[in-house]
CSV table of C-alpha atoms in Angstrom, one decimal:
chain,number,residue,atom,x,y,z
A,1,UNK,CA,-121.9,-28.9,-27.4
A,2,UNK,CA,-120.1,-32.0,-28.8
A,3,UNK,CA,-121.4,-34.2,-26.9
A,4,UNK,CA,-125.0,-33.0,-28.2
A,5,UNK,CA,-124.0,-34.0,-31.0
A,6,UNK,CA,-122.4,-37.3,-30.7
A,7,UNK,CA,-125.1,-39.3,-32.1
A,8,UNK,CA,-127.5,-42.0,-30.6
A,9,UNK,CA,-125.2,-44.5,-29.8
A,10,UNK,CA,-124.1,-45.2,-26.4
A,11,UNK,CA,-120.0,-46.1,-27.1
A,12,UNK,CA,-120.0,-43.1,-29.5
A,13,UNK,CA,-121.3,-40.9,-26.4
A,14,UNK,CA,-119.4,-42.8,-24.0
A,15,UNK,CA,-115.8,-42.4,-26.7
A,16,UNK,CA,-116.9,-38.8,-26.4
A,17,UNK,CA,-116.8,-38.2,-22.9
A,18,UNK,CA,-113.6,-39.9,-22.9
A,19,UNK,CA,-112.0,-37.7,-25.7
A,20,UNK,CA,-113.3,-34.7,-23.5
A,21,UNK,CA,-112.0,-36.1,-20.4
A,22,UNK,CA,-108.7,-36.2,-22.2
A,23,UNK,CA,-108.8,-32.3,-23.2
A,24,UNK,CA,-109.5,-31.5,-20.0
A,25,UNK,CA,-106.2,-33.6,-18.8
A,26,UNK,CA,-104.0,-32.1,-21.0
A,27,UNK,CA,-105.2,-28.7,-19.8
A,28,UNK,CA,-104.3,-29.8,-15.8
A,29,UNK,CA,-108.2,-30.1,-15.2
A,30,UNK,CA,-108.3,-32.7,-13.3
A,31,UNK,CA,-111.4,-32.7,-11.6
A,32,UNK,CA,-112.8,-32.7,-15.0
A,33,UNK,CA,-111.6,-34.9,-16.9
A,34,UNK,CA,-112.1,-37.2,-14.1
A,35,UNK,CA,-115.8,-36.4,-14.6
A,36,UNK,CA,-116.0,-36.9,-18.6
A,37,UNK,CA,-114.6,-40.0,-18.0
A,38,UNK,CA,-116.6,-41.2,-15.4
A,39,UNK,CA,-119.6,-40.5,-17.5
A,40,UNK,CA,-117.9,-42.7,-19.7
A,41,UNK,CA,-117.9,-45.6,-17.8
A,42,UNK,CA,-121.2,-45.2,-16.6
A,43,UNK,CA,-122.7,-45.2,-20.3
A,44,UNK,CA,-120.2,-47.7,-21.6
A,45,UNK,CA,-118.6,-49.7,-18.7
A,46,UNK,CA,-116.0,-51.5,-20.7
A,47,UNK,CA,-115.4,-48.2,-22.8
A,48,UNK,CA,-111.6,-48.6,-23.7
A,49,UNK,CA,-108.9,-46.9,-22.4
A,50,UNK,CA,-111.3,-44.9,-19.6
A,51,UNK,CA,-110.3,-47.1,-17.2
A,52,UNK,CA,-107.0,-46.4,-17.4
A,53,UNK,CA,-107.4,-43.2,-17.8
A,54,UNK,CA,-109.2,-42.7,-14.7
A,55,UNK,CA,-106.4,-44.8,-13.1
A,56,UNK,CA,-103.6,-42.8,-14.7
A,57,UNK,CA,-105.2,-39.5,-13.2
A,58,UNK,CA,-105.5,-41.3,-9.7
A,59,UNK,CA,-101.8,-42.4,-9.7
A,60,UNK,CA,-100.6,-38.4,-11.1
A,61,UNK,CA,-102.4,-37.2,-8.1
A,62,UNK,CA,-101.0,-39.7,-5.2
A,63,UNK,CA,-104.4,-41.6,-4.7
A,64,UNK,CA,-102.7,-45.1,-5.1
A,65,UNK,CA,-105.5,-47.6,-4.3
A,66,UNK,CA,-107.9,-46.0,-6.5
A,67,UNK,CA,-105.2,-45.9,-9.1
A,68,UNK,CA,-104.7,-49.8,-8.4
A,69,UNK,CA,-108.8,-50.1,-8.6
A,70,UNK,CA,-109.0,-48.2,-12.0
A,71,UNK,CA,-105.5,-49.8,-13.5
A,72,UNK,CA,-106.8,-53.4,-12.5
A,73,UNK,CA,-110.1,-52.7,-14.0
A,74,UNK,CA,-108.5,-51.9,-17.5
A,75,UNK,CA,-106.0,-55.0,-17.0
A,76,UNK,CA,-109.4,-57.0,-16.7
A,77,UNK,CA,-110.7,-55.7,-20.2
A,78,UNK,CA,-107.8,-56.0,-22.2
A,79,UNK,CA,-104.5,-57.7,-20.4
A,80,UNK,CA,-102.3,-56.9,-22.8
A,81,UNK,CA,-102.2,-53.0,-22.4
A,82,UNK,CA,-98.8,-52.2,-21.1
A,83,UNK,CA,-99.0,-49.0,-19.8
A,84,UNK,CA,-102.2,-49.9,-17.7
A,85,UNK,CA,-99.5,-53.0,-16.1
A,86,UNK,CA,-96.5,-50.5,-15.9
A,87,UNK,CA,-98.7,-47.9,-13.7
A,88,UNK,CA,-100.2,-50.6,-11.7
A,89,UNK,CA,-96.8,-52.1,-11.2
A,90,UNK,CA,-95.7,-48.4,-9.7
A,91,UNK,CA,-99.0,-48.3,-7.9
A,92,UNK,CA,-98.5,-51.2,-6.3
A,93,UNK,CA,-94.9,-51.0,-5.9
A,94,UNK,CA,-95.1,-48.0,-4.1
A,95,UNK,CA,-97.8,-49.2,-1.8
A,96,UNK,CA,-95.5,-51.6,-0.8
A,97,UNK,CA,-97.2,-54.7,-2.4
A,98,UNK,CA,-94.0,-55.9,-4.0
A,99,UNK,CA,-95.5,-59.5,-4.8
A,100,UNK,CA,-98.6,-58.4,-7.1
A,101,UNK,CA,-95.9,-55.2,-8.4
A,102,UNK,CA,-94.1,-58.3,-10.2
A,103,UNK,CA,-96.9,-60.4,-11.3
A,104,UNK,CA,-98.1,-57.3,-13.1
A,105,UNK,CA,-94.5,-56.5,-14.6
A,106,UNK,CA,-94.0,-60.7,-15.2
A,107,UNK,CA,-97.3,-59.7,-17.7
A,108,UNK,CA,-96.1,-57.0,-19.2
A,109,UNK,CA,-92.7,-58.8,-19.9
A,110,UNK,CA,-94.8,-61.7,-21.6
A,111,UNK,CA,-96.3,-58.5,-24.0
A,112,UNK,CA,-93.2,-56.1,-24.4
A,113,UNK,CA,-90.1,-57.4,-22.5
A,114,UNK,CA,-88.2,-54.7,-24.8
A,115,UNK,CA,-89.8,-51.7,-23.5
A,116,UNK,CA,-87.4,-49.0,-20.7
A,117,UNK,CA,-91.0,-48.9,-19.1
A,118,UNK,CA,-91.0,-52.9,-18.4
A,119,UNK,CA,-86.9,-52.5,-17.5
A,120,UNK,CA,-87.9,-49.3,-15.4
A,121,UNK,CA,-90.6,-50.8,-13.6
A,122,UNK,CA,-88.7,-54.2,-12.5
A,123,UNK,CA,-85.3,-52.2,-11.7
A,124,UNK,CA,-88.0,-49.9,-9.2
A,125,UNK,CA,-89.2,-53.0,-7.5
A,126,UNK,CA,-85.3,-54.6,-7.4
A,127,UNK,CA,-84.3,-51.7,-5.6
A,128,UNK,CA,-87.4,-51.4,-4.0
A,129,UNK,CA,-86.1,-55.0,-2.4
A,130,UNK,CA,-82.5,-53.7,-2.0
A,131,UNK,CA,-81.5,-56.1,-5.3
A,132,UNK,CA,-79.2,-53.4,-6.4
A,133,UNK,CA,-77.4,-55.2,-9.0
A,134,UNK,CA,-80.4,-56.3,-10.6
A,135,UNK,CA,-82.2,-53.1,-10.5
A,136,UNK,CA,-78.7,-51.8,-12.0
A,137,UNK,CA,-79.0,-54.2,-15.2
A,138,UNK,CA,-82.6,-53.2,-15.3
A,139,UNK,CA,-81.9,-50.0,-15.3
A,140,UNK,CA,-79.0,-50.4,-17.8
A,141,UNK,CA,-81.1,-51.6,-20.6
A,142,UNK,CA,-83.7,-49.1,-20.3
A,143,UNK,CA,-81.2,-46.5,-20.8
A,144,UNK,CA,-80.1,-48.6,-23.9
A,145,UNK,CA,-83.4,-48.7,-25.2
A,146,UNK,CA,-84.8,-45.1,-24.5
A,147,UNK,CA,-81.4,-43.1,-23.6
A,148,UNK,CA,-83.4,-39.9,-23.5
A,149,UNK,CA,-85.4,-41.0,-20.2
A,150,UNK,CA,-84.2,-38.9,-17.3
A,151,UNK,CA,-86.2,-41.1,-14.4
A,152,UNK,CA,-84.2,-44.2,-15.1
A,153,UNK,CA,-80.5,-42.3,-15.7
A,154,UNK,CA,-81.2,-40.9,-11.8
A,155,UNK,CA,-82.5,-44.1,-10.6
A,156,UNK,CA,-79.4,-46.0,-12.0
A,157,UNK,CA,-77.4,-42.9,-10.5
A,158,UNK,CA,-79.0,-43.6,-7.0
A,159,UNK,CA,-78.3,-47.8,-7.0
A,160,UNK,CA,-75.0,-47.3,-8.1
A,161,UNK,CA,-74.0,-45.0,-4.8
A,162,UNK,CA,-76.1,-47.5,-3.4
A,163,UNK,CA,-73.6,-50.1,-4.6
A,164,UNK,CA,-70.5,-47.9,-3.2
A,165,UNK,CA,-70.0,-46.7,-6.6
A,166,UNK,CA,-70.1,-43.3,-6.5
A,167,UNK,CA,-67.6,-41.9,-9.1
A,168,UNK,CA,-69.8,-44.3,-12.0
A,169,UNK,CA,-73.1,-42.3,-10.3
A,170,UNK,CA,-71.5,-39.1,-11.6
């Protein structure tokens, strides 16, 4: 019914596919929200934000190249948009693609270098390459900047014992 009455205008339709696509992520309908935003994207192709959300969906749900695809895709339209770099980053990262991982994160650096998700995101692909002591100061100043996080206090835990120190894990 909204979207009868989104007006004439194609972004306005295509923003209010995306807005319904998010509703139905928020309520773990995946499938779709996936839709809405697809519809999106095909009435407004450079609609902002759908492709990473469409990206951001792909990479909750495992599918890591379409998640690349969609992230990528958003990077294109606006390079700047950090969380769109930090999900590729993971993406890529976990795809085993360690080179593009950091040329993603060396981006977002340029555009938030005091973010825990740019500090989280390079300590992952440290210890990803076994650079324990790196990943460790990465993952030291994203606890200093968002001590709340729980991801990077167990990732610091698990390259510490990784380092042989086990009593500073605990």
């Amino acid at each position: 019914e909204l979207v009868n009455h989104a007006g004439s205008s194609t972004a306005n339709s295509a923003l209010i596919h995306l807005l319904l696509g998010h509703t139905y992520e928020a309520q773990d309908k995946l499938d779709e929200a996936a839709h809405e935003i697809q519809r999106a994207l095909t009435l407004d192709p450079h609609c902002h934000g759908a492709h990473f959300a469409q990206g951001f969906i792909a990479w909750s749900i495992g599918n890591l190249a379409d998640a690349e695809c969609e992230l990528q895709q958003e990077l294109d339209l606006d390079p700047h948009e950090i969380l769109a770099a930090y999900y590729l980053a993971d993406a890529l990262e976990k795809q085993g693609n360690i080179e593009a991982a950091e040329a993603a994160l060396t981006q977002m650096g340029h555009d938030a270098p005091n973010t825990y998700l740019y500090h989280l995101g390079v300590g992952k692909v440290q210890e990803r390459m076994k650079n324990y002591s790196l990943a460790e100061e990465h993952y030291q100043q994203a606890i200093r900047l968002a001590p709340q996080q729980q991801e990077v206090h167990f990732r610091l835990a698990v390259v510490l014992r990784a380092q042989g120190k086990t009593a500073e894990a605990h």
